[in-house]
Short mmCIF file of C-alpha atoms in Angstrom, two decimals:
data_model
loop_
_atom_site.label_atom_id
_atom_site.label_comp_id
_atom_site.label_asym_id
_atom_site.label_seq_id
_atom_site.Cartn_x
_atom_site.Cartn_y
_atom_site.Cartn_z
CA MET A 141 -48.16 -61.35 -73.73
CA LYS A 142 -44.53 -60.34 -73.91
CA LYS A 143 -45.45 -56.93 -75.31
CA THR A 144 -47.94 -56.43 -72.51
CA LYS A 145 -45.39 -57.17 -69.80
CA SER A 146 -42.90 -54.84 -71.43
CA PHE A 147 -45.44 -52.06 -71.63
CA ARG A 148 -46.38 -52.52 -68.01
CA GLY A 149 -42.68 -52.38 -66.97
CA HIS A 150 -42.15 -49.20 -68.93
CA SER A 151 -45.35 -47.77 -67.52
CA ARG A 152 -44.27 -48.38 -63.95
CA SER A 153 -40.81 -46.84 -64.59
CA GLY A 154 -42.42 -43.82 -66.20
CA ILE A 155 -44.80 -43.36 -63.32
CA HIS A 156 -41.92 -43.44 -60.81
CA LEU A 157 -39.89 -40.98 -62.91
CA ILE A 158 -42.80 -38.57 -63.28
CA GLY A 159 -43.46 -38.74 -59.51
CA ALA A 160 -39.81 -38.00 -58.69
CA LEU A 161 -39.75 -35.07 -61.07
CA ALA A 162 -42.97 -33.71 -59.55
CA LEU A 163 -41.56 -33.94 -56.02
CA ALA A 164 -38.32 -32.32 -57.08
CA TYR A 165 -40.15 -29.52 -58.88
CA GLY A 166 -42.45 -29.00 -55.92
CA GLY A 167 -39.47 -28.78 -53.56
CA VAL A 168 -37.82 -26.15 -55.73
CA ALA A 169 -41.01 -24.21 -56.07
CA SER A 170 -41.94 -24.28 -52.37
CA GLY A 171 -38.53 -24.44 -50.59
CA ALA A 172 -37.40 -20.94 -49.48
CA ASP A 173 -33.82 -22.07 -48.77
CA GLN A 174 -33.16 -23.53 -52.23
CA PRO A 175 -30.91 -21.39 -54.44
CA PRO A 176 -32.64 -19.75 -57.38
CA THR A 177 -31.67 -20.72 -60.85
CA ASP A 178 -31.24 -17.14 -62.06
CA VAL A 179 -27.59 -15.93 -61.96
CA GLU A 180 -28.48 -12.33 -61.08
CA ALA A 181 -30.68 -13.51 -58.25
CA LEU A 182 -27.84 -15.65 -56.91
CA ARG A 183 -25.42 -12.74 -57.11
CA LYS A 184 -27.87 -10.50 -55.29
CA GLN A 185 -28.36 -13.10 -52.56
CA VAL A 186 -24.57 -13.43 -52.07
CA ILE A 187 -24.23 -9.67 -51.69
CA GLU A 188 -27.05 -9.53 -49.15
CA GLN A 189 -25.53 -12.37 -47.11
CA THR A 190 -22.10 -10.71 -47.19
CA ASN A 191 -23.56 -7.43 -45.95
CA HIS A 192 -25.41 -9.28 -43.22
CA ILE A 193 -22.18 -10.99 -42.11
CA GLU A 194 -20.34 -7.63 -42.01
CA THR A 195 -23.14 -6.18 -39.89
CA LEU A 196 -22.87 -9.08 -37.45
CA LYS A 197 -19.09 -8.58 -37.23
CA ARG A 198 -19.52 -4.89 -36.39
CA GLN A 199 -22.12 -5.69 -33.75
CA MET A 200 -19.80 -8.31 -32.22
CA ALA A 201 -16.89 -5.82 -32.12
CA GLU A 202 -19.10 -3.22 -30.42
CA THR A 203 -20.28 -5.80 -27.91
CA ASP A 204 -16.69 -6.83 -27.11
CA ALA A 205 -15.71 -3.18 -26.59
CA LYS A 206 -18.65 -2.59 -24.24
CA LEU A 207 -17.80 -5.76 -22.32
CA ALA A 208 -14.18 -4.62 -21.92
CA GLU A 209 -15.35 -1.24 -20.58
CA ILE A 210 -17.68 -2.93 -18.10
CA GLN A 211 -14.92 -5.25 -16.87
CA LYS A 212 -12.54 -2.30 -16.53
CA ALA A 213 -15.13 -0.31 -14.59
CA LEU A 214 -15.82 -3.26 -12.30
CA GLY A 215 -12.10 -3.63 -11.68
CA LYS A 216 -11.72 0.04 -10.75
CA GLU A 217 -14.77 -0.09 -8.51
CA ALA A 218 -13.48 -3.15 -6.70
CA LEU A 219 -10.07 -1.52 -6.31
CA SER A 220 -11.55 1.63 -4.86
CA LYS A 221 -13.46 -0.39 -2.26
CA THR A 222 -10.42 -2.09 -0.82
CA ARG A 223 -9.51 0.61 1.66
CA GLY A 224 -12.80 0.32 3.43
CA ALA A 225 -12.48 -3.44 3.16
CA GLY A 226 -9.05 -3.47 4.66
CA ALA A 227 -4.97 -0.81 0.71
CA SER A 228 -2.28 -0.96 -0.27
CA PRO A 229 -1.46 -2.81 -0.61
CA SER A 230 -2.28 -0.03 0.45
CA ARG A 231 -3.56 2.09 0.33
CA ASP A 232 -4.78 0.29 -2.20
CA SER A 233 -5.46 -0.44 -1.84
CA GLN A 234 -5.24 0.59 -2.94
CA PRO A 235 -5.25 2.83 -7.32
CA ILE A 236 -5.62 0.32 -4.64
CA GLU A 237 -7.28 0.56 -1.40
CA ILE A 238 -4.52 -1.53 -1.76
CA ALA A 239 -4.22 0.28 1.12
CA GLN A 240 -2.51 0.68 2.53
CA ALA A 241 -2.92 -0.89 0.53
CA PRO A 242 -1.51 -1.84 0.59
CA GLN A 243 -5.38 -0.68 2.18
CA SER A 244 -3.64 0.12 4.18
CA ALA A 245 -3.37 -0.25 3.32
CA GLN A 246 -3.52 -0.62 2.05
CA THR A 247 -5.35 -4.27 -2.37
CA THR A 248 -5.92 -4.84 -5.95
CA PRO A 249 -9.21 -6.03 -7.33
CA ALA A 250 -10.23 -8.54 -9.91
CA ALA A 251 -13.80 -9.00 -11.01
CA LYS A 252 -14.66 -12.12 -12.95
CA SER A 253 -17.84 -13.73 -14.26
CA ASP A 254 -17.42 -17.11 -15.89
CA THR A 255 -21.10 -18.06 -16.15
CA VAL A 256 -23.23 -16.58 -18.94
CA GLY A 257 -26.21 -14.65 -17.60
CA GLU A 258 -24.87 -14.44 -14.03
CA PRO A 259 -24.49 -10.86 -12.71
CA PRO A 260 -20.81 -9.93 -12.22
CA ALA A 261 -21.51 -8.56 -8.73
CA GLN A 262 -22.39 -12.03 -7.50
CA ARG A 263 -19.07 -13.47 -8.63
CA GLU A 264 -16.87 -10.44 -7.89
CA ARG A 265 -13.73 -11.23 -5.95
CA VAL A 266 -11.99 -8.32 -4.29
CA GLN A 267 -8.37 -8.83 -3.33
CA GLN A 268 -7.57 -7.23 0.00
CA ILE A 269 -4.10 -6.20 1.08
CA ALA A 270 -3.30 -6.00 4.76
CA GLN A 271 -1.70 -2.60 5.35
CA ILE A 272 1.80 -2.99 6.75
CA PHE A 273 3.42 0.34 5.77
CA GLU A 274 2.54 3.82 6.96
CA GLN A 275 1.56 5.03 3.51
CA PRO A 276 -1.39 3.12 1.98
CA GLY A 277 -1.52 2.39 -1.71
CA VAL A 278 -5.15 2.33 -2.82
CA LEU A 279 -7.00 5.61 -3.01
CA THR A 280 -10.30 6.55 -1.44
CA PRO A 281 -13.20 6.68 -3.97
CA LYS A 282 -14.55 10.05 -5.02
CA GLY A 283 -16.79 11.66 -2.41
CA THR A 284 -15.96 9.00 0.21
CA PHE A 285 -14.81 10.00 3.70
CA ASN A 286 -12.62 7.46 5.52
CA ILE A 287 -11.76 7.45 9.23
CA GLU A 288 -8.98 5.20 10.50
CA PRO A 289 -8.21 4.98 14.23
CA GLY A 290 -5.00 3.10 14.96
CA LEU A 291 -2.75 2.08 17.81
CA THR A 292 0.97 1.23 17.62
CA TYR A 293 3.20 -0.22 20.32
CA GLY A 294 6.95 -0.24 19.86
CA TYR A 295 9.72 -1.69 22.01
CA SER A 296 13.46 -1.37 21.59
CA SER A 297 16.49 -2.10 23.75
CA SER A 298 20.18 -1.45 23.33
CA ASN A 299 23.42 -1.79 25.23
CA ARG A 300 26.01 0.96 25.15
CA VAL A 301 29.54 1.19 26.55
CA SER A 302 30.90 4.72 27.00
CA LEU A 303 34.59 5.42 27.61
CA VAL A 304 35.31 8.84 29.11
CA GLY A 305 39.06 9.30 29.69
CA TYR A 306 42.40 8.82 27.98
CA THR A 307 44.90 6.01 27.43
CA ILE A 308 48.49 6.30 28.64
CA ILE A 309 49.61 2.89 27.40
CA PRO A 310 47.73 0.32 25.29
CA ALA A 311 44.91 -1.43 27.20
CA LEU A 312 45.21 0.93 30.20
CA LEU A 313 42.42 3.49 30.50
CA ILE A 314 42.40 6.36 32.92
CA GLY A 315 38.87 7.71 33.45
CA LEU A 316 35.32 6.33 33.51
CA ILE A 317 33.73 3.31 31.88
CA ASP A 318 29.97 3.63 31.72
CA ILE A 319 27.87 0.62 30.70
CA ARG A 320 24.24 1.35 29.92
CA GLU A 321 21.23 -0.72 29.00
CA VAL A 322 18.38 1.30 27.54
CA LYS A 323 14.84 -0.05 27.28
CA ARG A 324 12.32 2.09 25.44
CA ASN A 325 8.54 1.66 25.19
CA THR A 326 6.37 3.80 22.93
CA VAL A 327 2.60 3.78 22.43
CA THR A 328 1.16 5.93 19.65
CA ALA A 329 -2.56 6.44 19.06
CA ASN A 330 -3.31 7.77 15.57
CA LEU A 331 -6.49 9.25 14.15
CA THR A 332 -6.34 9.41 10.36
CA ALA A 333 -8.92 10.97 8.02
CA ARG A 334 -8.97 10.56 4.23
CA TYR A 335 -11.21 12.08 1.59
CA GLY A 336 -11.48 11.15 -2.08
CA VAL A 337 -11.55 14.41 -4.05
CA THR A 338 -11.73 12.45 -7.30
CA ASN A 339 -11.26 8.80 -8.17
CA ARG A 340 -7.60 9.63 -8.77
CA PHE A 341 -6.88 12.20 -6.04
CA GLU A 342 -6.98 11.81 -2.26
CA LEU A 343 -6.22 14.01 0.76
CA GLU A 344 -5.17 12.72 4.17
CA ALA A 345 -4.65 14.20 7.64
CA ARG A 346 -3.19 12.44 10.67
CA LEU A 347 -2.91 13.45 14.29
CA PRO A 348 -0.96 11.20 16.71
CA TYR A 349 -0.90 11.08 20.49
CA VAL A 350 2.37 9.71 21.90
CA ARG A 351 3.11 8.09 25.26
CA ARG A 352 6.76 7.16 25.93
CA TRP A 353 8.78 5.85 28.82
CA ASP A 354 12.47 4.87 29.00
CA SER A 355 14.47 2.93 31.57
CA VAL A 356 18.24 3.36 31.62
CA THR A 357 20.31 0.98 33.72
CA SER A 358 23.92 2.15 34.12
CA ARG A 359 26.97 0.99 36.04
CA PRO A 360 30.18 3.07 36.14
CA LEU A 361 32.68 0.23 36.56
CA ALA A 362 35.84 2.30 36.65
CA ILE A 363 34.91 4.10 39.90
CA GLY A 364 34.07 0.94 41.79
CA ALA A 365 30.31 1.32 41.99
CA GLY A 366 28.88 -1.63 43.83
CA GLN A 367 25.43 -1.51 42.33
CA GLU A 368 23.68 -0.42 39.19
CA GLY A 369 21.85 2.86 38.87
CA LEU A 370 18.37 3.15 37.35
CA PHE A 371 17.16 6.26 35.58
CA ASN A 372 13.53 6.50 34.46
CA SER A 373 11.96 9.14 32.25
CA ASP A 374 8.71 9.50 30.38
CA GLY A 375 6.72 11.86 28.22
CA SER A 376 3.30 12.14 26.66
CA GLY A 377 1.37 14.52 24.49
CA VAL A 378 0.27 15.34 20.97
CA GLY A 379 2.75 14.29 18.29
CA ASP A 380 3.59 15.90 14.95
CA PHE A 381 0.55 16.60 12.75
CA GLU A 382 0.83 15.27 9.18
CA ALA A 383 -0.94 16.12 5.91
CA SER A 384 -0.61 14.09 2.70
CA ALA A 385 -1.87 14.13 -0.88
CA ARG A 386 -1.86 11.17 -3.31
CA TYR A 387 -2.61 11.02 -7.01
CA GLN A 388 -3.03 7.99 -9.28
CA LEU A 389 -0.85 8.54 -12.35
CA ASN A 390 -2.26 5.86 -14.69
CA ASP A 391 -5.28 3.61 -15.25
CA GLY A 392 -3.64 0.27 -14.54
CA GLY A 393 -5.76 -2.88 -14.52
CA ALA A 394 -5.47 -6.66 -14.46
CA ASP A 395 -1.81 -7.59 -15.02
CA LYS A 396 -1.00 -3.87 -15.35
CA PRO A 397 0.71 -1.86 -12.59
CA TYR A 398 -0.82 1.12 -10.81
CA TYR A 399 1.43 4.11 -10.04
CA ILE A 400 0.55 6.51 -7.23
CA GLY A 401 2.50 9.68 -6.50
CA SER A 402 2.42 11.09 -2.96
CA LEU A 403 3.56 14.15 -1.04
CA ARG A 404 3.62 14.23 2.77
CA PHE A 405 4.20 17.22 5.07
CA LYS A 406 4.99 16.87 8.78
CA SER A 407 4.72 19.77 11.22
CA ARG A 408 6.27 20.47 14.66
CA THR A 409 3.20 20.23 16.88
CA GLY A 410 4.83 17.65 19.17
CA THR A 411 7.11 18.40 22.10
CA ASP A 412 10.48 19.59 20.85
CA PRO A 413 13.51 17.40 21.78
CA PHE A 414 15.52 20.59 22.34
CA GLU A 415 13.03 22.13 24.75
CA VAL A 416 12.68 19.16 27.11
CA LEU A 417 15.01 19.17 30.11
CA ASN A 418 18.31 17.38 29.50
CA GLU A 419 20.51 16.37 32.42
CA GLY A 420 24.11 17.59 32.08
CA THR A 421 26.06 18.80 29.05
CA THR A 422 29.72 18.23 29.87
CA SER A 423 31.64 15.05 29.12
CA THR A 424 32.78 14.75 32.76
CA ARG A 425 29.25 14.02 33.93
CA LEU A 426 28.25 10.41 33.89
CA SER A 427 24.59 11.25 33.20
CA ASN A 428 25.38 13.24 30.07
CA GLY A 429 22.68 12.86 27.40
CA LEU A 430 19.82 11.65 29.64
CA GLN A 431 16.48 13.41 29.24
CA LYS A 432 14.26 13.98 32.24
CA GLU A 433 11.26 14.36 29.93
CA LEU A 434 10.91 12.55 26.61
CA PRO A 435 9.83 14.48 23.50
CA THR A 436 6.79 13.52 21.44
CA GLY A 437 7.90 15.16 18.17
CA SER A 438 10.97 15.37 15.98
CA GLY A 439 11.45 19.12 16.24
CA PHE A 440 11.80 19.67 12.47
CA TYR A 441 9.50 20.39 9.56
CA THR A 442 9.57 17.60 6.99
CA ILE A 443 8.46 17.11 3.40
CA GLN A 444 8.45 13.66 1.79
CA PRO A 445 7.73 12.94 -1.89
CA GLY A 446 7.22 9.31 -2.90
CA LEU A 447 6.09 6.92 -5.62
CA THR A 448 4.11 3.71 -4.98
CA MET A 449 3.61 0.84 -7.44
CA LEU A 450 0.89 -1.82 -7.21
CA TYR A 451 0.87 -4.82 -9.52
CA PRO A 452 -2.19 -7.12 -9.34
CA ALA A 453 -1.61 -10.75 -10.29
CA ASP A 454 -4.61 -12.71 -9.04
CA PRO A 455 -4.68 -13.99 -6.34
CA ALA A 456 -1.66 -11.92 -5.21
CA VAL A 457 -0.82 -8.22 -5.31
CA PHE A 458 2.80 -7.06 -5.43
CA PHE A 459 3.56 -3.59 -4.13
CA GLY A 460 6.49 -1.33 -3.37
CA SER A 461 7.42 2.31 -2.94
CA ILE A 462 10.37 4.65 -2.93
CA ASN A 463 10.54 7.97 -1.07
CA TYR A 464 12.87 10.65 0.23
CA GLN A 465 12.33 12.62 3.43
CA TYR A 466 13.83 16.10 3.56
CA ASN A 467 14.14 17.75 6.97
CA PHE A 468 14.33 21.54 7.01
CA THR A 469 17.21 23.21 8.83
CA ARG A 470 16.50 25.01 12.11
CA SER A 471 18.39 28.17 13.04
CA ASN A 472 19.36 29.52 16.47
CA VAL A 473 18.56 26.26 18.25
CA THR A 474 18.95 26.30 22.04
CA LEU A 475 19.19 23.15 24.16
CA ASN A 476 17.46 23.19 27.54
CA THR A 477 19.67 21.57 30.21
CA THR A 478 19.94 21.37 33.96
CA GLU A 479 22.96 23.67 33.74
CA GLY A 480 21.06 26.31 31.76
CA PRO A 481 20.34 26.92 28.08
CA VAL A 482 23.08 25.96 25.65
CA LYS A 483 23.17 27.55 22.21
CA LEU A 484 23.72 25.03 19.43
CA GLY A 485 23.23 27.30 16.40
CA ASP A 486 21.99 25.89 13.09
CA VAL A 487 20.98 22.23 13.12
CA GLU A 488 20.51 20.39 9.82
CA PRO A 489 19.16 16.82 10.14
CA GLY A 490 20.20 14.32 7.49
CA GLY A 491 17.79 13.27 4.79
CA VAL A 492 16.11 9.87 4.89
CA PHE A 493 16.01 7.65 1.81
CA GLY A 494 13.40 4.90 2.09
CA ILE A 495 12.29 1.93 0.05
CA ASN A 496 9.86 -0.88 0.81
CA PHE A 497 8.31 -3.78 -1.03
CA GLY A 498 6.03 -6.69 -0.31
CA MET A 499 3.26 -9.01 -1.42
CA GLY A 500 -0.39 -9.35 -0.43
CA LEU A 501 -2.22 -12.65 -0.84
CA ALA A 502 -5.98 -13.13 -0.62
CA ILE A 503 -7.06 -15.99 1.64
CA ASN A 504 -10.72 -15.61 0.72
CA GLU A 505 -13.10 -12.83 -0.29
CA ARG A 506 -12.86 -11.17 3.16
CA SER A 507 -9.38 -11.96 4.45
CA SER A 508 -5.79 -11.56 3.31
CA PHE A 509 -2.27 -11.35 4.65
CA SER A 510 0.83 -9.43 3.56
CA LEU A 511 4.59 -9.81 3.82
CA GLY A 512 7.04 -6.96 3.33
CA TYR A 513 10.36 -5.32 4.09
CA ASP A 514 10.93 -1.68 4.99
CA PHE A 515 14.36 -0.08 4.57
CA ALA A 516 15.52 3.44 5.49
CA SER A 517 18.92 5.11 5.42
CA VAL A 518 19.24 8.18 7.68
CA GLY A 519 21.94 10.70 6.82
CA THR A 520 24.27 12.44 9.26
CA THR A 521 23.23 15.57 11.14
CA LYS A 522 25.20 18.78 10.77
CA VAL A 523 25.56 21.53 13.37
CA ASN A 524 26.65 24.94 12.07
CA GLY A 525 27.64 23.32 8.79
CA ARG A 526 29.86 20.68 10.40
CA THR A 527 29.26 17.03 11.15
CA PRO A 528 29.73 16.22 14.87
CA PRO A 529 32.19 13.38 15.64
CA LEU A 530 29.44 11.04 16.90
CA SER A 531 27.03 11.68 14.00
CA VAL A 532 27.00 8.68 11.63
CA ARG A 533 24.68 7.34 8.95
CA THR A 534 22.03 5.03 10.40
CA THR A 535 20.41 2.09 8.63
CA LEU A 536 16.96 0.86 9.62
CA GLY A 537 15.50 -2.43 8.39
CA THR A 538 12.22 -4.04 9.41
CA MET A 539 10.48 -7.25 8.36
CA LEU A 540 6.69 -6.95 8.45
CA VAL A 541 3.75 -9.30 8.32
CA GLY A 542 0.13 -8.20 8.36
CA TYR A 543 -3.40 -9.58 8.36
CA SER A 544 -6.62 -7.95 7.18
CA HIS A 545 -10.23 -8.99 7.70
CA GLN A 546 -13.30 -7.26 6.32
CA ILE A 547 -15.82 -7.00 9.14
CA ASP A 548 -18.63 -5.59 6.97
CA LYS A 549 -19.07 -3.50 3.85
CA THR A 550 -17.66 -0.34 5.45
CA THR A 551 -15.27 -1.55 8.18
CA SER A 552 -12.20 -3.75 8.26
CA LEU A 553 -9.52 -4.71 10.77
CA ASN A 554 -5.78 -4.64 10.00
CA VAL A 555 -3.09 -6.06 12.27
CA SER A 556 0.64 -5.92 11.48
CA VAL A 557 3.84 -6.90 13.28
CA GLY A 558 7.30 -5.53 12.49
CA VAL A 559 10.58 -7.06 13.64
CA GLY A 560 13.82 -5.06 13.43
CA VAL A 561 16.70 -6.68 11.55
CA THR A 562 19.31 -3.98 12.23
CA ALA A 563 20.74 -2.79 15.55
CA ASP A 564 19.19 0.68 15.24
CA SER A 565 15.69 -0.56 14.40
CA PRO A 566 12.99 -1.13 17.05
CA ASP A 567 12.96 -4.73 18.26
CA VAL A 568 9.24 -5.12 17.65
CA ALA A 569 6.31 -2.95 16.59
CA LEU A 570 2.66 -4.01 16.78
CA THR A 571 0.04 -1.96 14.91
CA VAL A 572 -3.74 -2.27 14.87
CA ARG A 573 -5.86 -0.23 12.42
CA MET A 574 -9.60 -0.09 11.76
CA PRO A 575 -10.46 1.86 8.58
CA MET A 576 -14.12 2.82 8.22
CA ASN A 577 -15.89 4.38 5.25
CA LEU A 578 -18.56 6.91 6.17
#
């Protein structure tokens, strides 16, 4: 009996062992993922897997490179659309139609897609920059024609005290004391056309129409005048025609600045300040220096090279530019006065060094606002190689704020306000622009 039980126990253990070995052998024989027992086969499998991994790495690197190119292309496309959207900064946006950006300009784009499988166009966010400076930043896309009608109103006032006489003892003046208050209003309607020759090169033409009127209130105190005198003058007509060219110097991109070089030429199509009728030329006349008709142009040919920088940092765009305006000398200039023509000779206006900077911030996908400061230093004017006694360097400073709204895919509205911070700057300037891509 004992031997029988022992045999049965061994039999059961043997059966279980044989079953386990059969299952294990069957798994090895039928399982495709089990490693083979042969060393050469294992080595071959390792080599194949290594090659497969290297192939996957190369494919991943190629995919990353293609994705980077697509993102870069989307960024450039969004940037090129900013002018029509409002350039900039610009311009420009607008480079950026930052347009003006800052456009108006001038705007720097950023295209993002965070969801896998979602088309980038549906999540694209274009930063717009409300154009606050004259020169936009972002360029017009290749083959695109842009028309920008604009209207600017400027107002300035100043008080001036003129002393015409001589002093015999301190604080005692013999002669005339003329106190004047000058109020000047200017309305300028601009029609600007831009064409993108390439994605990096743009041409621009601008023709202004100027309407001006001045009111001068004067009171010669030293001769006992009992009431103030009022002198009104106005003028209107075509202003100075301008032509500009802009070229994007580098590729730029997200967190990389864009650099745009520009060259502007201004003609003398407006009414010459020397040909309008001036009242009086001698220092003994109280009305010396008053113009019966106001000019609509500067009277000098001008060339202005400049460099604009746009730096996108979502959701803001920082922009700035530096430029120098050179005014060509005029020879044999004659001043038209009520006492007849007066020969002045050679007149050389001073050069103008300018710098501006600002920031554009996107409110949403269709609206943005910009803040900036515009500075200009105007050199002294020389007549026949000499600087007249009353010719001094003039400093102009203006704080600007602008707003841009994209009306539709091709049209936007830009509004900007400038406030003078120096005595020689206009008190206020209001500008409305409506760039449209055709």
